[in-house]
Tab-separated table of C-alpha atoms in Angstrom:
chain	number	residue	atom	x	y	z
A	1	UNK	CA	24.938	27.495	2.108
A	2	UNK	CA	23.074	24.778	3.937
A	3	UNK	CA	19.674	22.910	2.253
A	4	UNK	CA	17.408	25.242	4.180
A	5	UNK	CA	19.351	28.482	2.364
A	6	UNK	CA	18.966	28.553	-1.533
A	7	UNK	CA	19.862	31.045	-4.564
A	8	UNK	CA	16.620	30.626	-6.815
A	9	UNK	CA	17.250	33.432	-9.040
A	10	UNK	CA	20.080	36.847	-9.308
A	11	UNK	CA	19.055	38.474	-5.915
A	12	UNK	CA	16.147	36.102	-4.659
A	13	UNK	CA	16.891	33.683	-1.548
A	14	UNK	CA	14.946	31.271	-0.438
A	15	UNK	CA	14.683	30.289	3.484
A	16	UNK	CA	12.912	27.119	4.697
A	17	UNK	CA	11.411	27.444	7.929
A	18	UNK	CA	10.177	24.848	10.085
A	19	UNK	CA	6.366	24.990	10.990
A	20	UNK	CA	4.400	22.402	13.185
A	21	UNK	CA	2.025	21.740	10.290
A	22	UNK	CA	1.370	18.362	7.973
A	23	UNK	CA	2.251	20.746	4.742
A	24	UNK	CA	6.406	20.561	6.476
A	25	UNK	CA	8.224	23.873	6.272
A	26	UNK	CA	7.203	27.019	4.457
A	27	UNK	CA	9.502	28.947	2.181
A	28	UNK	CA	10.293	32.840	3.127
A	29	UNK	CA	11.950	34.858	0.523
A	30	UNK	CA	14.376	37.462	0.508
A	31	UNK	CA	14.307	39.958	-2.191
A	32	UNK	CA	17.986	41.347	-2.024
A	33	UNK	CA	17.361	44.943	-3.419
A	34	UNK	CA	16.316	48.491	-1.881
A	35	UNK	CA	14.034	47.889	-0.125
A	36	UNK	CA	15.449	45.026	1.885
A	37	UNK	CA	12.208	42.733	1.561
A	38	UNK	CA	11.593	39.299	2.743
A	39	UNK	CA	8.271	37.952	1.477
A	40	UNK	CA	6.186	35.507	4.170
A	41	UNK	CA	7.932	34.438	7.273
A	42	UNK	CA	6.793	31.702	9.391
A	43	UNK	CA	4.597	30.964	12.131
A	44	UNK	CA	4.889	32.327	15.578
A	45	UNK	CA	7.427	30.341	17.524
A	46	UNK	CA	10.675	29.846	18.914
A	47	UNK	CA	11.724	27.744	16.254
A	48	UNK	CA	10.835	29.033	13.886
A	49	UNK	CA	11.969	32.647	14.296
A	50	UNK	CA	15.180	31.235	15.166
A	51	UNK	CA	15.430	29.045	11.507
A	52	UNK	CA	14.320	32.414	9.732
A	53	UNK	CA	17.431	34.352	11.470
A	54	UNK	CA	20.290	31.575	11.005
A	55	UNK	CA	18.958	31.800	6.865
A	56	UNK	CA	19.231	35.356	6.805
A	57	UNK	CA	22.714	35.427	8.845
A	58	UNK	CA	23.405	32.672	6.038
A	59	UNK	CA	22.835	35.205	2.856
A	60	UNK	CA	24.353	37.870	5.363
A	61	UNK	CA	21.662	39.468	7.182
A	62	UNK	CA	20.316	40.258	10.361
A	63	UNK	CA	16.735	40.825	11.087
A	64	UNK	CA	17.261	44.333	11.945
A	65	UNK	CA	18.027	44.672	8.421
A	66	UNK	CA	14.980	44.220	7.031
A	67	UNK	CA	12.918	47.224	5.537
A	68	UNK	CA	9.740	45.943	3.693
A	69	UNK	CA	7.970	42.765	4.760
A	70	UNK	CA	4.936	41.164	2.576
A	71	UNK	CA	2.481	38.554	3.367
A	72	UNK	CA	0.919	36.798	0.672
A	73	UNK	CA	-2.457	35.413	2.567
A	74	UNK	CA	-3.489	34.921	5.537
A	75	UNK	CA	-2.852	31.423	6.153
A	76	UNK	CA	-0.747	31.260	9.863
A	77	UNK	CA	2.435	29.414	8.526
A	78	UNK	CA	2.979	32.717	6.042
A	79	UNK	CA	2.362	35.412	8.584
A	80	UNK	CA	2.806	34.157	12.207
A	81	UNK	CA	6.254	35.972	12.814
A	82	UNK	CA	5.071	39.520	11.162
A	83	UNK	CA	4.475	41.206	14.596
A	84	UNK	CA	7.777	40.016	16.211
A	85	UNK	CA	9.720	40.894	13.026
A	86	UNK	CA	8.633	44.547	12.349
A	87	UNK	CA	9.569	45.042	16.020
A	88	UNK	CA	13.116	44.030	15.816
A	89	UNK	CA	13.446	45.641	12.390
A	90	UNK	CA	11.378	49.116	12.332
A	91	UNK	CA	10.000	47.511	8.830
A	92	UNK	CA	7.192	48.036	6.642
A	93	UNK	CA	4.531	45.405	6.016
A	94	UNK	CA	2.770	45.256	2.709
A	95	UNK	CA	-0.425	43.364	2.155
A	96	UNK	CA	-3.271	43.162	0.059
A	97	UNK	CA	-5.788	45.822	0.539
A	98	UNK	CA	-8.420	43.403	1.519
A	99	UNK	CA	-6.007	41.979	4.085
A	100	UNK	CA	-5.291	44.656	5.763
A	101	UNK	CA	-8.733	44.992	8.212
A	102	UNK	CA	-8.505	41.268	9.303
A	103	UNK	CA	-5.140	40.990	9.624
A	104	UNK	CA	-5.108	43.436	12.069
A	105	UNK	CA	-7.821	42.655	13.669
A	106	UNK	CA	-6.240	38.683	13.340
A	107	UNK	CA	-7.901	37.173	16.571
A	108	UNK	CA	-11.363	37.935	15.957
A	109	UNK	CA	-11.079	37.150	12.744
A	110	UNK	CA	-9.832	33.777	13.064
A	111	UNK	CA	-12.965	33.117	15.611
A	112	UNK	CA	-15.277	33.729	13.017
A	113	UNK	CA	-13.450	32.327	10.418
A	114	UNK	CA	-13.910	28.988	13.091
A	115	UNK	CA	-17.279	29.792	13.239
A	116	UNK	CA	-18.403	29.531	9.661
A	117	UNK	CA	-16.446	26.033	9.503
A	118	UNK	CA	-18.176	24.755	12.482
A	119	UNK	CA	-21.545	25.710	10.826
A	120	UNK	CA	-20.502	24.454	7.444
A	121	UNK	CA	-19.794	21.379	9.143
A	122	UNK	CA	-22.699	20.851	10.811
A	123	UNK	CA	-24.861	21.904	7.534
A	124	UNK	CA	-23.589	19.366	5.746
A	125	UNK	CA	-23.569	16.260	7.706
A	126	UNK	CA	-20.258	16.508	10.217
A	127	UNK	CA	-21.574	14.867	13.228
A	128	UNK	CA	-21.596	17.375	15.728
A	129	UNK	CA	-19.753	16.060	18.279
A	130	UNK	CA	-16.776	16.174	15.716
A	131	UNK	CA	-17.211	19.894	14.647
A	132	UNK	CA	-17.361	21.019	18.305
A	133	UNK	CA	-13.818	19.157	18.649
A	134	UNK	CA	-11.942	20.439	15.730
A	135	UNK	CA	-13.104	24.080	16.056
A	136	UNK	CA	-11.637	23.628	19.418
A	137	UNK	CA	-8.334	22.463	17.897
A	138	UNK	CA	-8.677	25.281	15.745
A	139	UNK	CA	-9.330	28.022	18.225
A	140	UNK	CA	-5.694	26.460	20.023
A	141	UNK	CA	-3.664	26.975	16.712
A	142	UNK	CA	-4.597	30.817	16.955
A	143	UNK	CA	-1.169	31.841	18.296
A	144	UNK	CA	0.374	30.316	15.598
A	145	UNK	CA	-0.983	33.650	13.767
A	146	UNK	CA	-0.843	37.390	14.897
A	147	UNK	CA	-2.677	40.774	14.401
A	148	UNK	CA	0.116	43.087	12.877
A	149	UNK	CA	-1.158	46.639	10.915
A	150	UNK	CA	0.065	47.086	7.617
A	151	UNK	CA	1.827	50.424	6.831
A	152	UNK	CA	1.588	49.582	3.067
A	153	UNK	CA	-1.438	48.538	0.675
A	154	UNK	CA	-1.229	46.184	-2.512
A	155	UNK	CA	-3.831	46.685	-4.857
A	156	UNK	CA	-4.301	44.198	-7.589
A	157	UNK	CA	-3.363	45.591	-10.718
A	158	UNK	CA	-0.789	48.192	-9.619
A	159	UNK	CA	2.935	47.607	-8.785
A	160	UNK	CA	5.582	47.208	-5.663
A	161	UNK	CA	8.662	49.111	-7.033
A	162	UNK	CA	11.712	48.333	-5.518
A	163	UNK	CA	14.967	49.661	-6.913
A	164	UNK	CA	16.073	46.912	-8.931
A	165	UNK	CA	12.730	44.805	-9.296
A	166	UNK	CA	9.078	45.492	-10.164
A	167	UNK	CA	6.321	43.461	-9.118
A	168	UNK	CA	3.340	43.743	-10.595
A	169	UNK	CA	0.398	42.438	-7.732
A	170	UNK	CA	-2.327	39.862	-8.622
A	171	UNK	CA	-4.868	38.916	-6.293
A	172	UNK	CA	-5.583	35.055	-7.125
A	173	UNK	CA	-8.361	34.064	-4.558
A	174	UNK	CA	-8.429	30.487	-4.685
A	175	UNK	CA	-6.882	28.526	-2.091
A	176	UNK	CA	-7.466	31.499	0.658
A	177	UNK	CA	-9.360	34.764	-0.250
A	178	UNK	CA	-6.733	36.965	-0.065
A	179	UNK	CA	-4.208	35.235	-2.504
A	180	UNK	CA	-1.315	37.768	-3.668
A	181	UNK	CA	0.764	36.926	-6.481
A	182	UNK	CA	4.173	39.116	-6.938
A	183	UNK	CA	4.666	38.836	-10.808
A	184	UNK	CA	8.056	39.969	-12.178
A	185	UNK	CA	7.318	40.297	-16.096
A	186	UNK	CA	10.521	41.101	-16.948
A	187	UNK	CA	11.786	38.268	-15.487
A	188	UNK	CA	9.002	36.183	-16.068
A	189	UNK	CA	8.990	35.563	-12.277
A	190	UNK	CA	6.350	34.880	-9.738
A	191	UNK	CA	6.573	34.937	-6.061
A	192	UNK	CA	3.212	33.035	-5.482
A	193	UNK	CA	2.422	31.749	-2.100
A	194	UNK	CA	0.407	29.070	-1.665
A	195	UNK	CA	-1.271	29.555	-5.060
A	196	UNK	CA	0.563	26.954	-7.658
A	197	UNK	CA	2.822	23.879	-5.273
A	198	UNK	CA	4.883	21.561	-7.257
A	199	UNK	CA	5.044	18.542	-4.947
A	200	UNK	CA	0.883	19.120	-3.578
A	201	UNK	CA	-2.108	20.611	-5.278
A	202	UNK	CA	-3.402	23.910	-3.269
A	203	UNK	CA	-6.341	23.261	-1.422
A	204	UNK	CA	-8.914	25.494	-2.191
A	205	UNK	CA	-10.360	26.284	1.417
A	206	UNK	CA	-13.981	27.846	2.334
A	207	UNK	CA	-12.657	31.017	4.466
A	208	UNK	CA	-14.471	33.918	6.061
A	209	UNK	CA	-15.003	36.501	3.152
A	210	UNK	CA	-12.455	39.643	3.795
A	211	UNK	CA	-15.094	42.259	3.897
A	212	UNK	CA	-16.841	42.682	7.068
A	213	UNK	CA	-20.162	42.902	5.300
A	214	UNK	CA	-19.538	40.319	3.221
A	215	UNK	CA	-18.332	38.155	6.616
A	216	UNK	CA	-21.738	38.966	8.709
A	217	UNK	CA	-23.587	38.005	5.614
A	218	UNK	CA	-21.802	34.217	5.425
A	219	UNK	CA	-21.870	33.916	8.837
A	220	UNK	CA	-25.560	34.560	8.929
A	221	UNK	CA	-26.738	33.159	5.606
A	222	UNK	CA	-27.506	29.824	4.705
A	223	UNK	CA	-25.136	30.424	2.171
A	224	UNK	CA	-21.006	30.260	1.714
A	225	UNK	CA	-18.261	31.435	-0.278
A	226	UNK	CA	-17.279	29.381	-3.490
A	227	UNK	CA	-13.026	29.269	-3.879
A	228	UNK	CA	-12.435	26.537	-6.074
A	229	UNK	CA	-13.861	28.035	-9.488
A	230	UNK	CA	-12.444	31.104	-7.741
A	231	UNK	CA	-9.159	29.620	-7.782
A	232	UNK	CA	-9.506	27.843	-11.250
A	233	UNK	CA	-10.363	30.895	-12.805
A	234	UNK	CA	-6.718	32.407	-10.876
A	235	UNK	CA	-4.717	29.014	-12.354
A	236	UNK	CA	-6.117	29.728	-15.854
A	237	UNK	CA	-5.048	33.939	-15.430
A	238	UNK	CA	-1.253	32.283	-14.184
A	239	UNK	CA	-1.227	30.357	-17.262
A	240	UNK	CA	-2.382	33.211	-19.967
A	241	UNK	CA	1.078	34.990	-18.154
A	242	UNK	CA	3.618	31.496	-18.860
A	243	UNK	CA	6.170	32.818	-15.880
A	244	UNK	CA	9.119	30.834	-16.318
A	245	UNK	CA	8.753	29.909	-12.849
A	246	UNK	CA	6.810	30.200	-9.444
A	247	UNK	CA	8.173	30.728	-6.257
A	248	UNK	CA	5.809	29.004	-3.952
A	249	UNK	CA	5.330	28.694	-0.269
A	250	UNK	CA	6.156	25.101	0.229
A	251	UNK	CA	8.776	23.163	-1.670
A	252	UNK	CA	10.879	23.221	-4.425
A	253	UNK	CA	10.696	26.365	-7.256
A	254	UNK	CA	7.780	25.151	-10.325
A	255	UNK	CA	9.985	25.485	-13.352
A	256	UNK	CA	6.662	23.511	-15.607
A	257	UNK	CA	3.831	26.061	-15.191
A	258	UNK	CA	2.337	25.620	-17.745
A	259	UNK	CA	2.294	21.779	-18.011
A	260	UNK	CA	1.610	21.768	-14.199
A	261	UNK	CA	-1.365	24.313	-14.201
A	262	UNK	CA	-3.040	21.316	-17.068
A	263	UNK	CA	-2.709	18.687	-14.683
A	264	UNK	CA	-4.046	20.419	-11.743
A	265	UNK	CA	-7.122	21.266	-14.251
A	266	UNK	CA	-7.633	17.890	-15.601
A	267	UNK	CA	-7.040	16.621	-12.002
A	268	UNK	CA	-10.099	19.022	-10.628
A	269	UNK	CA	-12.370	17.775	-13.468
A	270	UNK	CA	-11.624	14.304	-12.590
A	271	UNK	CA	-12.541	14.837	-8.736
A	272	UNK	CA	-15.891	16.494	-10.190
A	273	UNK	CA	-16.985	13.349	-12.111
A	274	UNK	CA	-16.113	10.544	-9.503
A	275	UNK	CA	-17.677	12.934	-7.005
A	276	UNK	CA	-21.010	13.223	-9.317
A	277	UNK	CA	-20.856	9.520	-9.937
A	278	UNK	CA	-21.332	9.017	-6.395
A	279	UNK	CA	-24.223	11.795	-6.115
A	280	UNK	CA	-25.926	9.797	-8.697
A	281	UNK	CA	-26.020	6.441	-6.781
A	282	UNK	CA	-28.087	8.122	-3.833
A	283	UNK	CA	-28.134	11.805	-2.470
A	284	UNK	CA	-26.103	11.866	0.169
A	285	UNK	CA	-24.351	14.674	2.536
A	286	UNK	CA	-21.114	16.028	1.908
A	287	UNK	CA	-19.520	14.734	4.347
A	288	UNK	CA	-21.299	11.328	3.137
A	289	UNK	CA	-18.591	11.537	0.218
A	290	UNK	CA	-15.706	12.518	2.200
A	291	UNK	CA	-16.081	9.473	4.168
A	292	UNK	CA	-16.924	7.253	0.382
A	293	UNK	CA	-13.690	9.268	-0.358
A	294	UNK	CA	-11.240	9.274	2.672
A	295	UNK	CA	-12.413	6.923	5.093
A	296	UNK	CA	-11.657	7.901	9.042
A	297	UNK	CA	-9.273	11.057	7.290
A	298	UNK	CA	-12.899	12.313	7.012
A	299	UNK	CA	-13.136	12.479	10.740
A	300	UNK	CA	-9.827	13.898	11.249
A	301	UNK	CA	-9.753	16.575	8.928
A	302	UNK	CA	-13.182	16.757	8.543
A	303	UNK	CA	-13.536	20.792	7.569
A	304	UNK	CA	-10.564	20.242	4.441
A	305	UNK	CA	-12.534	17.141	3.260
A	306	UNK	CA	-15.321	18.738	3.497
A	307	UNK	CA	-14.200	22.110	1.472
A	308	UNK	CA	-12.520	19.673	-1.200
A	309	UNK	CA	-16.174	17.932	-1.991
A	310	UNK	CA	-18.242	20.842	-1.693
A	311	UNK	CA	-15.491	22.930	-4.163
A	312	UNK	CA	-16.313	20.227	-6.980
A	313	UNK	CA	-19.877	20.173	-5.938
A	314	UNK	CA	-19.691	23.937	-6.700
A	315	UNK	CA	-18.355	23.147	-10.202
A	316	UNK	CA	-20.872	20.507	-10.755
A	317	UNK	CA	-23.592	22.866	-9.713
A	318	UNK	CA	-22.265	25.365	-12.098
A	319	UNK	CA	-23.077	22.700	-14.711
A	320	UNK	CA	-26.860	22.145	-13.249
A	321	UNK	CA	-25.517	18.572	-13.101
A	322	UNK	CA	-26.190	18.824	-8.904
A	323	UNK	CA	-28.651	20.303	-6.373
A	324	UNK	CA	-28.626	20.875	-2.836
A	325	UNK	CA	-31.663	20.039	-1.041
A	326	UNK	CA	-32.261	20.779	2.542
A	327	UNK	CA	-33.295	17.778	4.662
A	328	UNK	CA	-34.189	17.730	8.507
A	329	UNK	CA	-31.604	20.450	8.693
A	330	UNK	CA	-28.588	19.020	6.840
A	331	UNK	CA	-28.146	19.694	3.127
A	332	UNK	CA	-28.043	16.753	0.844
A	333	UNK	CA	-26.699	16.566	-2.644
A	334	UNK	CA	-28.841	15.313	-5.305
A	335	UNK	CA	-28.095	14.675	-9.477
């Protein structure tokens, strides 16, 4: 088989497909068992779709073939090709419950997921000039994604049975709200998405909350969602379960979970003291410490910087070791 085509366990593929994106390609699985299931695809294009088919023709598939698809979040790279896939296949598509409204209704909400990042931004120091730009850099990555209706609902606790495997679903919010973790006990093996990289450490990123209620409210509140103790809380859960290994979205298979899941702790306490050190020099704006932090990156990717300092601010405040004080209309951050 070529590099982008590897066995990673008795009956579990994995195909590396090319996306446009800084993270490199993003790892589809396919689940050889009844159901035929591949798990995340791709984003929407050309190449893409055509990298997915040539691994599948590899392990001896077509797309036609395929009977269940499932998404593990909502992040573009993982779902992009669902529409064009269930139409050349007559498939299935599983997601988490949650999922299931705003994935199907994708384009609007990815506007007002853009929406609550331009106002974060703005809130908390992003010169405005610069959100206005990247939300419209945002709003031209939308086709990278696609509305597609599920046929089939995960719910957390219950199980996908297929005829060889069971797969026990975890939501994990964390690095995206609708984390989905496919957790093969007998096995001891976890399909996990995004939610536990060996080569990167998951960005936990501030997202639109699922629930339309719970959307109008963060859109309209001076207030937002908190996903890194959210997604601590989900690493700590992974590690209480000790899979032998995790099958994540982007590179290699994470054969150390344990060992790994320490040093991603440890390495988000660390973050949370130099970032407090800095708060107790001077208050300052978030993105004040992005830029301390990451220099003209802070311009750039000034929304992630911005979610990775306000995600240890939210630890911090948890420890009523920081406040956030509204100034002239920008929140500043104050020990």
């Amino acid at each position: 088989m070529s590099a982008s085509v590897q066995a990673v366990a008795p009956g579990l593929h994995r195909i590396e497909v090319p996306t446009p994106f800084r993270v490199g390609p993003v790892n589809a699985y396919l689940v050889e068992d009844e159901p035929l299931t591949l798990v995340d695809n791709g984003p929407n294009s050309a190449t893409s779709l055509l990298a997915l088919e040539s691994g599948l023709n590899e392990i001896g598939y077509a797309v036609a073939d395929l009977e269940l698809l499932v998404v593990t979040h909502q992040h573009v790279d993982h779902h992009g090709l669902t529409s064009a896939l269930l139409s050349r296949s007559g498939a299935e598509l599983a997601v988490l419950d949650a999922l299931a409204a705003p994935l199907a209704g994708w384009p609007a909400y990815a506007e007002g997921n853009d929406a609550l990042a331009q106002r974060l931004m703005c809130r908390h120091g992003v010169p405005e000039g610069v959100a206005t730009v990247l939300r419209a850099v945002a709003r031209a990555q939308h086709g990278w994604g696609g509305a597609a209706q599920a046929s089939r609902l995960l719910v957390s606790g219950e199980r996908l049975e297929l005829h060889a495997h069971t797969f026990e679903i975890i939501h994990a919010p964390g690095h995206s709200p609708s984390d989905t973790l496919l957790w093969d006990a007998r096995e001891r093996i976890m399909l996990g998405g995004d939610h536990l990289l060996e080569h990167i450490s998951s960005n936990p990123i501030i997202a639109l909350p699922l629930d339309e209620s719970d959307a109008r409210r963060a859109l309209d509140e001076p207030c937002r969602p908190h996903p890194l103790p959210a997604y601590l809380a989900s690493l700590r859960r992974t590690r209480s379960l000790r899979p032998a290994i995790v099958l994540g979205g982007h590179g290699p298979p994470v054969r150390n979970v344990p060992a790994l899941i320490d040093e991603r702790l440890r390495f988000h306490a660390r973050r949370a003291e130099k970032i407090h050190s800095m708060i107790v020099e001077r208050p300052r704006a978030a993105h004040e410490v992005a830029r301390a932090m990451w220099g003209e990156r802070a311009l750039t990717q000034a929304f992630l910087t911005l979610c990775e300092v306000l995600g240890h601010v939210d630890l911090l405040a948890e420890q009523r070791r920081v406040l956030e004080v509204e100034e002239d209309a920008i929140v500043r951050l104050h020990a």
